[in-house]
């Protein structure tokens, strides 16, 4: 216990960090933590943890590495700019929710980055998250094979569970792959854990492949290259990576057969395919775990001499170089002319979904509507280059400018999202924060072998979130973004701190060395200066007038309360709307009361008014419905749904001229909306719109096209 206590004194925020990790794991089965009703309570907990840590253990700003200070300041500035963008956003309600999500990421990063971590305690944090995700991946695999009808877990041939979106489900598992590989390759990790981590890595890869995510597949080689280039001990890492890749590939045919069975087979055929995938994956994981575990045990029991190590490195290095060259040649032979392949890929990406696509999704090209999403985001940036259009304000612009049948709320690209919605100012702030944090992580990898494994795995996991997020809406997925920033903060927490004069509150260097000795020949750990201090510190600070201790505590409390209120309002409003939607069939008046509370809790959002108008239309209360939709348009003037409903209500109430003008605007806001064009045509011809039929078709269309 004394060793554990000494480590915790050297890394005082380890317990809060482990609480944060537990929270992230809880989010995974809760739809991946995407909806605000899922992540907001956890965000409030993280704000409370950070405030308590700042007040009880004031971070020593002067001892923080310059890169960490820069990252915290720039990310805080980006968060403030995101909140400022509410002022010029068309839809201020969704902008507030987007800014709240950015605040969550800042808090998650700061909780890990502002205080020092020791390699051992950082290993606990990274291992807890990686192991927890690995266990959930096994549970997912077993659950898919145990349900009566597995089709409910899939969208066509792609596994949705637990995130509810195939690409997010794949990213959930593959973010944890990189820490698993790095820790499995580290000689500082016990041999049994190394074997378990290698086995978990195999399960993570194969369960991710059940979602058939092309973005995940394309991100894997990029992140593998980053892993090899950035993380020290690359020959060890490559060895584990090859074992994991080989075992995963052995189970892959059975895994890919599941999609075919789901789309074209009977329920018994589906269950057989899932059982086969489960057996193949678990057997491959056990094999990889045994290989890595046995090699680790042999290394621990009979450490090789330096001469042997040098010889192994030379031979293994040659094998890796020759293997890479052979692989490159084979890839070129299989792929053919790389210029032609690149042109085909670009044509496929630009052309959208292929009407006659056949075969496995992973090999059927890059066709999607993302090219059109990106085009509209670039148009937004061109029109508002400095400040952007406001956080998460993309959906209305896509309705007006898009060409596909989809109705995305987000541009599906991290870089374009930042440029279009926060402009050059936001892009420079966020890029600076990322660059500074990654520089701190780079320094952390060069202090200690265990630190290299932890920081390296964390940095590559964050990089995976960025790389895959360049083709998806992962910034808006809090259950993915929060772990990414926690891991980035963990890497920053391992960056070496400035040396300070030790005070009597600091843990003795000998005690720390005894519980976390580092590698032979590596420099002694740099001990941070914690809150408090001895006489030397008081003498050093005596010439300056100190700020009373209560002032930082009050400032911290005020900022924490303000942040909590900013998140709590939209969260509680969303809960009220969910309750209203659940009871309006039987208790319409109670539903209206809940919607009134929702509007007071989140006065910037138009959603309570939209829901009130929809309920009133269902009950035939057209005056109330019209008033509600007008309220919605006062909050969000470009809301096409409210405009369409208002025009239909005006038609039903006999105000033909007003209906024509309103429906013209609805068509202008969404030129591809067949319902709006049909409604305008009916009213122009002298007819009246059937509100019940219109809303039935709107609901059917929304269910068919529902997408991020």
XYZ file of C-alpha atoms in Angstrom:
708
model
C 0.000 0.000 0.000
C 2.874 2.373 0.685
C 4.082 1.958 -2.903
C 0.621 2.729 -4.264
C 0.317 5.754 -1.969
C 3.691 7.063 -3.132
C 2.662 6.768 -6.763
C -0.623 8.534 -6.100
C 1.198 11.368 -4.303
C 3.420 11.800 -7.349
C 0.368 11.753 -9.657
C -2.391 13.235 -7.479
C -5.189 13.257 -10.070
C -4.948 9.562 -10.891
C -8.159 8.690 -9.052
C -10.215 11.427 -10.786
C -8.726 10.255 -14.088
C -9.837 6.686 -13.367
C -13.329 7.985 -12.578
C -13.312 9.733 -15.960
C -12.265 6.463 -17.628
C -15.130 4.613 -15.931
C -17.520 7.260 -17.250
C -16.225 6.844 -20.801
C -16.754 3.100 -20.587
C -20.315 3.572 -19.314
C -21.096 5.698 -22.377
C -20.233 2.922 -24.858
C -23.361 0.753 -24.356
C -25.480 3.926 -24.062
C -25.588 4.502 -27.829
C -21.904 5.395 -27.736
C -22.615 8.559 -25.721
C -23.718 10.533 -28.778
C -26.943 12.222 -27.630
C -26.771 15.113 -25.178
C -29.020 13.199 -22.786
C -26.236 10.586 -22.630
C -23.141 12.730 -22.307
C -24.340 15.835 -20.446
C -24.593 14.223 -16.969
C -21.065 12.878 -17.394
C -19.847 16.283 -18.553
C -21.206 17.821 -15.363
C -19.345 15.194 -13.345
C -16.090 15.941 -15.183
C -16.538 19.689 -14.585
C -17.006 18.989 -10.870
C -13.909 16.752 -10.789
C -11.796 19.365 -12.541
C -13.010 22.142 -10.227
C -12.246 20.077 -7.115
C -8.779 19.226 -8.431
C -7.995 22.864 -9.283
C -9.113 24.075 -5.843
C -7.555 21.260 -3.792
C -4.390 20.819 -5.876
C -3.732 24.076 -7.718
C -1.725 23.195 -10.828
C 1.759 24.690 -10.894
C 1.461 26.698 -14.084
C 5.122 27.648 -14.126
C 6.284 24.026 -14.008
C 4.068 22.943 -16.903
C 5.913 22.321 -20.174
C 5.456 25.223 -22.562
C 3.732 22.964 -25.084
C 1.144 21.868 -22.508
C 0.491 25.458 -21.449
C 0.027 26.436 -25.083
C -2.325 23.517 -25.729
C -4.533 24.348 -22.728
C -4.684 28.069 -23.566
C -5.398 27.520 -27.264
C -8.047 24.870 -26.638
C -9.684 27.144 -24.047
C -9.619 29.986 -26.575
C -11.185 27.728 -29.213
C -13.911 26.785 -26.724
C -14.580 30.454 -25.971
C -14.691 31.204 -29.714
C -17.192 28.375 -30.187
C -19.466 29.942 -27.589
C -18.972 33.356 -29.209
C -20.120 31.913 -32.554
C -23.607 31.488 -31.073
C -24.018 35.234 -31.579
C -23.835 34.994 -35.386
C -25.252 31.484 -35.875
C -28.608 31.127 -37.620
C -29.597 28.237 -35.351
C -28.391 29.369 -31.942
C -29.815 26.386 -30.097
C -27.742 23.833 -31.981
C -24.740 26.166 -31.755
C -25.025 26.178 -27.959
C -25.098 22.382 -27.881
C -22.040 22.249 -30.134
C -20.165 24.718 -27.925
C -21.112 22.662 -24.864
C -19.571 19.611 -26.505
C -16.372 21.548 -27.112
C -16.366 22.535 -23.427
C -16.589 18.841 -22.541
C -13.473 18.162 -24.622
C -11.583 21.009 -22.950
C -12.476 19.707 -19.481
C -11.537 16.123 -20.406
C -8.163 17.293 -21.727
C -7.379 19.620 -18.825
C -8.220 17.018 -16.180
C -5.373 14.837 -17.480
C -2.933 17.448 -18.807
C -2.642 19.982 -15.970
C -1.149 17.610 -13.394
C 1.860 15.315 -13.722
C 1.584 11.604 -14.289
C 4.115 8.920 -13.544
C 4.540 6.159 -16.132
C 3.106 3.606 -13.708
C -0.061 5.545 -12.860
C -0.495 6.546 -16.491
C -0.279 2.851 -17.313
C -3.131 2.168 -14.909
C -5.288 4.797 -16.643
C -4.488 3.696 -20.190
C -4.764 0.028 -19.239
C -8.123 0.521 -17.524
C -9.608 2.202 -20.583
C -8.080 -0.193 -23.098
C -8.982 -3.271 -21.079
C -12.507 -1.996 -20.485
C -13.082 -1.379 -24.186
C -11.642 -4.822 -24.945
C -14.060 -6.475 -22.510
C -16.972 -4.604 -24.086
C -15.812 -5.761 -27.535
C -15.943 -9.381 -26.330
C -19.396 -8.747 -24.859
C -20.521 -7.279 -28.185
C -19.259 -10.323 -30.063
C -20.998 -12.732 -27.678
C -24.189 -10.662 -27.598
C -24.475 -10.602 -31.382
C -24.348 -14.394 -31.448
C -26.788 -14.840 -28.561
C -29.802 -12.738 -29.622
C -32.754 -14.485 -31.193
C -32.829 -12.372 -34.359
C -29.506 -10.591 -34.930
C -30.884 -8.345 -37.682
C -31.897 -5.806 -35.041
C -28.204 -5.184 -34.311
C -27.351 -4.497 -37.964
C -28.179 -1.936 -40.619
C -28.303 -4.061 -43.741
C -24.966 -5.921 -43.474
C -23.244 -3.554 -41.013
C -23.115 -3.950 -37.232
C -24.690 -0.953 -35.494
C -24.479 -2.035 -31.884
C -23.646 -0.510 -29.471
C -23.191 2.976 -30.995
C -26.177 2.930 -33.354
C -24.000 4.066 -36.287
C -21.628 1.619 -38.028
C -18.669 3.967 -38.469
C -18.858 5.104 -34.848
C -19.118 1.485 -33.702
C -15.944 0.603 -35.620
C -14.102 3.656 -34.272
C -15.089 2.770 -30.705
C -13.047 -0.420 -30.934
C -10.188 0.761 -33.134
C -9.300 3.741 -30.948
C -8.393 1.243 -28.206
C -6.331 -0.910 -30.575
C -3.265 1.343 -30.484
C -2.770 1.522 -26.701
C -3.316 -2.245 -26.592
C -0.512 -2.832 -29.115
C 1.877 -0.358 -27.469
C 1.367 -1.760 -23.975
C 1.629 -5.343 -25.242
C 5.004 -4.442 -26.771
C 6.427 -2.834 -23.614
C 8.874 -4.781 -21.462
C 7.697 -2.714 -18.473
C 4.260 -4.383 -18.559
C 3.902 -7.805 -16.847
C 4.054 -10.670 -19.308
C 0.535 -11.961 -18.582
C -0.989 -8.535 -19.199
C 0.953 -8.251 -22.425
C -0.613 -11.462 -23.647
C -4.103 -10.342 -22.635
C -3.639 -7.010 -24.369
C -2.536 -8.707 -27.584
C -5.602 -10.958 -27.426
C -7.809 -7.929 -26.830
C -6.275 -6.193 -29.850
C -7.346 -9.073 -32.102
C -10.925 -8.932 -30.799
C -10.997 -5.154 -31.260
C -9.964 -5.427 -34.911
C -12.361 -8.213 -35.851
C -15.372 -6.777 -34.036
C -14.678 -3.445 -35.765
C -14.685 -5.222 -39.135
C -18.262 -6.389 -38.479
C -19.310 -2.775 -39.085
C -17.726 -2.755 -42.585
C -16.465 0.805 -42.184
C -14.411 1.984 -45.154
C -13.196 4.959 -43.141
C -11.876 2.620 -40.476
C -10.190 0.395 -43.045
C -8.442 3.354 -44.690
C -7.401 4.794 -41.317
C -5.714 1.588 -40.121
C -2.592 1.733 -42.349
C -2.181 5.469 -41.730
C -2.207 4.971 -37.966
C 0.004 1.897 -38.198
C 2.571 4.011 -40.040
C 2.305 6.733 -37.368
C 2.792 4.076 -34.700
C 5.963 2.783 -36.302
C 7.393 6.223 -37.050
C 6.554 8.044 -33.812
C 6.721 5.543 -30.962
C 10.136 4.424 -29.652
C 10.879 0.700 -29.639
C 9.490 0.283 -33.123
C 10.895 -3.205 -33.694
C 9.075 -4.516 -30.630
C 5.939 -2.699 -31.734
C 6.148 -4.089 -35.251
C 6.534 -7.603 -33.870
C 3.350 -7.332 -31.801
C 1.559 -5.545 -34.635
C 2.379 -8.391 -37.019
C 1.108 -11.000 -34.555
C -2.145 -9.078 -34.059
C -2.557 -8.450 -37.793
C -1.906 -12.088 -38.670
C -4.345 -13.424 -36.089
C -7.016 -10.897 -37.076
C -6.589 -11.737 -40.759
C -7.001 -15.444 -39.999
C -10.461 -14.790 -38.547
C -11.445 -12.162 -41.127
C -13.131 -14.477 -43.696
C -15.540 -15.746 -41.059
C -16.137 -12.192 -39.836
C -16.924 -10.851 -43.322
C -19.268 -13.765 -43.999
C -21.594 -12.392 -41.317
C -22.657 -9.440 -43.484
C -23.549 -11.739 -46.373
C -25.595 -13.949 -44.067
C -27.421 -10.984 -42.522
C -28.575 -9.610 -45.874
C -29.283 -12.819 -47.729
C -29.811 -15.626 -45.254
C -32.387 -17.010 -42.894
C -32.142 -16.508 -39.146
C -30.464 -19.938 -38.647
C -27.932 -19.020 -41.355
C -27.255 -15.721 -39.614
C -26.757 -17.393 -36.264
C -24.416 -19.983 -37.799
C -22.354 -17.233 -39.410
C -22.147 -15.284 -36.139
C -21.168 -18.421 -34.231
C -18.417 -19.109 -36.759
C -17.154 -15.523 -36.522
C -17.210 -15.714 -32.741
C -15.214 -18.960 -32.668
C -12.690 -17.762 -35.238
C -12.151 -14.423 -33.500
C -11.767 -15.861 -30.019
C -9.430 -18.628 -31.211
C -7.316 -16.090 -33.080
C -7.234 -13.866 -29.994
C -6.134 -16.741 -27.774
C -3.413 -17.698 -30.243
C -2.082 -14.136 -30.421
C -2.220 -13.813 -26.645
C -0.284 -17.045 -26.163
C 2.413 -16.048 -28.645
C 2.945 -12.590 -27.156
C 2.589 -13.835 -23.584
C 5.068 -16.690 -24.080
C 7.621 -14.407 -25.734
C 7.183 -11.901 -22.915
C 7.624 -14.577 -20.247
C 10.770 -15.865 -21.918
C 12.134 -12.328 -22.101
C 11.338 -11.737 -18.409
C 12.810 -15.048 -17.189
C 15.900 -15.019 -19.398
C 16.715 -11.473 -20.396
C 18.963 -11.487 -23.471
C 22.424 -9.963 -23.279
C 23.168 -6.655 -24.939
C 25.066 -8.423 -27.697
C 22.104 -10.719 -28.335
C 19.725 -7.775 -28.319
C 21.869 -5.926 -30.833
C 22.015 -9.001 -33.088
C 18.252 -9.510 -32.856
C 17.686 -5.877 -33.755
C 19.914 -6.122 -36.810
C 18.290 -9.328 -38.050
C 14.757 -8.218 -37.238
C 15.373 -4.809 -38.773
C 16.517 -6.453 -41.983
C 13.492 -8.730 -42.012
C 11.162 -5.751 -41.517
C 12.805 -3.753 -44.320
C 12.734 -6.692 -46.742
C 9.181 -7.547 -45.761
C 8.047 -3.957 -46.244
C 9.689 -3.845 -49.676
C 8.114 -7.153 -50.672
C 4.731 -5.987 -49.403
C 4.993 -2.764 -51.360
C 5.855 -4.625 -54.549
C 2.995 -7.073 -54.006
C 0.583 -4.216 -53.354
C 1.656 -2.484 -56.562
C 1.221 -5.709 -58.529
C -2.240 -6.327 -57.112
C -3.359 -2.703 -57.379
C -1.970 -2.100 -60.833
C -1.106 1.364 -62.044
C -1.270 3.585 -58.916
C -2.218 6.648 -60.960
C -5.161 4.837 -62.492
C -6.187 3.428 -59.124
C -6.078 6.880 -57.557
C -8.146 8.296 -60.418
C -10.695 5.485 -60.069
C -10.910 6.107 -56.324
C -11.453 9.833 -56.870
C -14.114 9.215 -59.512
C -15.847 6.767 -57.179
C -15.720 9.236 -54.273
C -16.965 12.135 -56.383
C -19.693 10.131 -58.113
C -21.686 9.266 -54.995
C -23.297 5.922 -54.233
C -23.141 3.478 -57.130
C -26.546 2.243 -58.237
C -25.235 -1.188 -59.201
C -22.633 -1.700 -56.459
C -21.947 -5.352 -55.774
C -19.684 -7.370 -53.532
C -18.365 -6.475 -50.109
C -18.760 -2.852 -49.029
C -15.075 -2.664 -48.067
C -13.991 -3.387 -51.650
C -16.778 -1.691 -53.620
C -15.168 1.733 -54.002
C -15.442 5.018 -52.143
C -18.842 6.074 -53.381
C -20.885 8.166 -50.942
C -22.351 11.652 -50.781
C -19.469 13.050 -48.743
C -18.037 14.863 -51.734
C -21.245 16.906 -51.835
C -21.119 17.468 -48.053
C -17.547 18.746 -48.375
C -18.498 21.034 -51.279
C -21.199 22.738 -49.228
C -18.861 23.116 -46.229
C -16.273 24.768 -48.470
C -18.976 27.092 -49.792
C -19.782 28.060 -46.200
C -16.113 28.787 -45.532
C -15.824 30.829 -48.722
C -18.788 32.961 -47.685
C -17.672 33.358 -44.035
C -13.876 32.871 -44.023
C -12.966 34.660 -40.788
C -15.575 33.703 -38.193
C -17.494 30.876 -39.868
C -21.241 30.305 -39.847
C -21.481 29.219 -36.204
C -20.883 25.896 -34.500
C -22.865 22.973 -35.952
C -24.779 25.250 -38.349
C -24.531 23.076 -41.439
C -27.892 21.344 -41.863
C -29.862 24.316 -43.173
C -27.135 25.258 -45.636
C -27.048 21.707 -46.973
C -30.808 21.716 -47.488
C -30.419 24.869 -49.571
C -27.194 23.998 -51.448
C -26.866 20.234 -51.437
C -27.486 17.960 -54.377
C -27.921 14.520 -52.811
C -31.050 12.991 -51.307
C -29.484 12.976 -47.828
C -30.060 15.601 -45.144
C -26.876 15.605 -43.016
C -26.646 17.844 -39.973
C -22.827 17.864 -40.068
C -20.206 18.061 -42.860
C -18.562 14.718 -41.952
C -15.043 16.152 -41.876
C -13.179 17.525 -38.862
C -11.095 20.032 -40.821
C -13.978 21.353 -42.929
C -16.246 21.478 -39.898
C -13.734 23.688 -38.121
C -13.125 25.969 -41.104
C -16.758 26.345 -42.119
C -18.223 26.807 -38.659
C -15.491 28.685 -36.761
C -13.567 30.218 -39.676
C -9.849 30.847 -39.898
C -9.797 32.073 -36.309
C -11.150 28.798 -34.957
C -9.059 26.682 -37.326
C -5.818 28.359 -36.230
C -6.711 28.019 -32.551
C -7.608 24.335 -32.837
C -4.647 23.461 -35.062
C -2.348 25.220 -32.611
C -3.831 23.333 -29.667
C -3.442 20.007 -31.456
C 0.123 20.773 -32.523
C 1.208 21.865 -29.039
C -0.396 18.849 -27.362
C 1.166 16.424 -29.839
C 4.556 18.065 -29.294
C 4.161 17.469 -25.550
C 3.197 13.861 -26.252
C 6.311 13.486 -28.410
C 8.466 14.657 -25.501
C 6.686 12.271 -23.137
C 7.572 9.320 -25.372
C 11.266 10.071 -24.880
C 11.403 10.058 -21.056
C 10.842 6.412 -20.123
C 10.029 3.134 -21.863
C 6.687 2.705 -20.122
C 5.924 6.367 -20.742
C 6.739 5.772 -24.400
C 4.203 2.940 -24.548
C 1.467 4.859 -22.742
C 2.013 8.217 -24.454
C 2.622 6.565 -27.823
C -0.568 4.525 -27.648
C -2.541 7.564 -26.474
C -1.194 9.817 -29.234
C -1.892 7.264 -31.969
C -5.397 6.624 -30.585
C -6.052 10.380 -30.728
C -4.568 10.429 -34.236
C -6.949 7.646 -35.273
C -9.891 9.774 -34.097
C -8.566 12.675 -36.189
C -7.752 10.606 -39.296
C -11.062 8.728 -39.352
C -12.809 11.959 -38.366
C -11.629 13.542 -41.620
C -14.350 11.514 -43.333
C -16.985 11.367 -40.608
C -18.836 13.374 -37.947
C -16.799 12.211 -34.966
C -16.367 15.675 -33.429
C -20.115 15.631 -32.808
C -19.898 12.154 -31.261
C -19.027 12.895 -27.615
C -18.510 9.209 -26.823
C -15.581 9.230 -29.265
C -14.309 12.790 -28.850
C -14.081 12.718 -25.051
C -11.862 9.576 -24.955
C -9.667 11.114 -27.655
C -9.062 14.235 -25.557
C -8.607 12.234 -22.351
C -5.878 10.201 -24.047
C -4.251 13.309 -25.498
C -4.300 14.862 -22.025
C -2.761 11.703 -20.575
C 0.146 11.970 -23.015
C 0.621 15.627 -22.005
C 0.550 14.647 -18.335
C 3.598 12.454 -18.965
C 5.609 15.278 -20.546
C 8.599 16.186 -18.333
C 7.952 19.061 -15.951
C 10.352 21.845 -15.069
C 12.571 21.214 -12.060
C 11.499 23.083 -8.932
C 12.961 23.407 -5.474
C 11.498 20.504 -3.447
C 9.301 21.296 -0.462
C 8.419 19.146 2.480
C 5.088 18.193 0.899
C 6.787 16.541 -2.075
C 7.129 12.736 -2.093
C 10.720 11.660 -1.478
C 12.583 10.890 -4.683
C 13.790 7.597 -3.252
C 10.245 6.480 -2.519
C 9.123 7.275 -6.060
C 12.120 5.519 -7.541
C 11.357 2.455 -5.441
C 7.825 2.081 -6.780
C 8.434 3.308 -10.342
C 12.159 2.936 -10.950
C 12.238 3.446 -14.714
C 14.646 1.671 -17.010
C 18.342 1.231 -16.287
C 20.344 4.081 -17.718
C 17.365 6.389 -18.111
C 17.384 9.826 -16.425
C 15.879 10.157 -12.976
C 12.292 11.372 -12.964
C 11.690 15.089 -12.740
C 9.554 15.626 -9.652
C 6.872 18.278 -9.867
C 6.289 20.926 -7.266
C 2.860 20.323 -5.727
C 0.541 22.655 -3.850
C 1.954 23.905 -0.588
C 5.713 23.969 -0.143
C 8.453 24.287 2.354
C 10.358 27.211 3.754
C 12.501 27.451 0.634
C 9.464 28.063 -1.515
C 8.134 30.654 0.921
C 11.465 32.459 0.967
C 11.623 32.396 -2.819
C 8.134 33.851 -3.111
C 8.427 36.371 -0.274
C 9.408 39.374 -2.439
C 6.134 39.085 -4.345
C 2.683 39.721 -2.995
C 0.694 36.533 -3.302
C -2.881 36.427 -4.436
C -5.119 35.302 -1.556
C -5.842 31.575 -1.889
C -9.580 32.180 -1.878
C -9.462 34.227 -5.109
C -8.473 31.347 -7.455
C -10.998 29.116 -5.692
C -13.779 31.638 -6.243
C -12.811 32.141 -9.896
C -12.709 28.377 -10.423
C -16.102 27.967 -8.794
C -17.696 30.716 -10.888
C -16.292 29.328 -14.147
C -17.350 25.780 -13.227
C -20.893 26.872 -12.353
C -21.182 28.862 -15.595
C -20.010 25.887 -17.639
C -22.342 23.531 -15.776
C -25.326 25.821 -16.372
C -24.484 26.098 -20.076
C -24.641 22.303 -20.360
C -27.474 21.649 -17.910
C -29.993 23.864 -19.729
C -29.957 22.051 -23.110
C -29.706 18.670 -21.357
C -32.728 19.212 -19.107
C -34.645 20.764 -22.007
C -34.002 17.672 -24.114
C -35.259 15.449 -21.287
C -38.445 17.504 -21.057
C -38.959 17.163 -24.809
C -38.446 13.413 -24.645
C -41.059 13.147 -21.892
C -43.453 15.337 -23.863
C -43.032 13.168 -26.957
C -43.739 10.073 -24.865
C -46.998 11.318 -23.274
C -48.631 13.646 -25.806
C -50.943 10.907 -27.160
C -52.678 10.544 -23.796
C -51.802 13.778 -21.951
C -51.460 16.633 -24.456
C -51.803 19.392 -21.842
C -49.061 17.847 -19.692
C -46.917 17.585 -22.813
C -47.425 21.294 -23.530
C -46.379 22.119 -19.955
C -43.169 20.127 -20.369
C -42.435 21.896 -23.635
C -42.922 25.261 -21.950
C -40.329 24.203 -19.336
C -38.013 23.053 -22.105
C -38.277 26.447 -23.811
C -37.407 28.203 -20.549
C -34.460 25.886 -19.900
C -33.027 26.377 -23.401
C -34.379 29.684 -24.729
C -32.058 29.622 -27.750
C -33.481 26.401 -29.182
C -36.418 26.230 -31.576
C -37.020 22.525 -30.938
C -39.593 22.882 -28.097
C -41.695 25.128 -30.337
C -41.342 22.733 -33.289
C -42.536 19.816 -31.172
C -45.405 21.859 -29.744
C -46.506 22.815 -33.242
C -46.358 19.203 -34.433
C -48.486 18.030 -31.489
C -51.004 20.821 -32.028
C -51.330 19.880 -35.721
C -52.007 16.281 -34.714
C -54.868 17.458 -32.488
C -56.208 19.912 -35.078
C -55.440 22.951 -32.924
C -54.283 25.097 -35.848
C -54.099 28.472 -34.040
C -51.753 26.978 -31.442
C -49.757 25.189 -34.112
C -49.348 28.377 -36.145
C -48.211 30.338 -33.082
C -45.701 27.614 -32.193
C -44.173 27.487 -35.655
C -43.906 31.280 -35.724
C -42.066 31.097 -32.391
C -39.709 28.532 -33.884
C -38.998 30.770 -36.851
C -38.274 33.699 -34.557
C -35.483 31.577 -33.024
C -34.291 30.016 -36.295
C -35.559 31.978 -39.325
C -34.189 29.472 -41.859
C -35.888 26.408 -40.362
C -37.398 24.743 -43.426
C -39.655 22.359 -41.513
C -41.305 25.177 -39.554
C -41.708 27.195 -42.775
C -43.332 24.265 -44.602
C -45.716 23.548 -41.714
C -46.640 27.202 -41.385
C -47.468 27.408 -45.098
C -49.577 24.261 -44.880
C -51.483 25.637 -41.871
C -52.127 28.923 -43.678
C -53.492 26.925 -46.605
C -55.766 24.875 -44.360
C -57.073 28.062 -42.723
C -57.888 29.620 -46.104
C -55.089 32.203 -46.250
C -54.064 31.270 -49.795
C -51.870 34.301 -50.545
C -49.886 33.966 -47.324
C -49.596 30.217 -47.888
C -48.145 30.699 -51.386
C -45.541 33.169 -50.091
C -44.577 30.945 -47.162
C -44.358 27.792 -49.275
C -42.203 29.592 -51.845
C -39.771 30.296 -49.033
C -39.937 26.641 -47.930
C -38.974 25.573 -51.468
C -36.147 28.128 -51.559
C -34.806 26.815 -48.236
C -34.797 23.223 -49.547
C -35.043 23.124 -53.363
C -34.806 19.306 -53.465
C -37.751 18.782 -51.084
C -40.464 17.131 -53.160
C -43.056 17.655 -50.420
C -42.545 21.419 -50.373
C -42.787 21.655 -54.163
C -45.931 19.524 -54.229
C -47.519 21.601 -51.470
C -46.776 24.827 -53.344
C -48.246 23.369 -56.540
C -51.447 22.346 -54.724
C -51.937 25.786 -53.188
C -51.195 27.605 -56.451
C -53.825 25.518 -58.203
C -56.430 26.585 -55.654
C -56.426 23.447 -53.529
C -55.902 23.003 -49.787
C -53.169 20.903 -48.195
C -54.113 17.762 -46.264
C -52.125 18.355 -43.059
C -52.441 14.782 -41.807
C -51.121 13.333 -45.065
C -48.334 15.924 -45.248
C -47.102 15.078 -41.754
C -47.344 11.352 -42.397
C -45.071 11.762 -45.420
C -42.674 14.075 -43.544
C -42.314 11.457 -40.794
C -41.754 8.644 -43.295
C -39.117 10.687 -45.123
C -37.326 11.604 -41.876
C -37.193 7.966 -40.792
C -35.839 6.900 -44.181
C -33.169 9.606 -44.418
C -32.206 9.888 -40.753
C -28.489 10.503 -40.727
C -25.773 12.567 -38.978
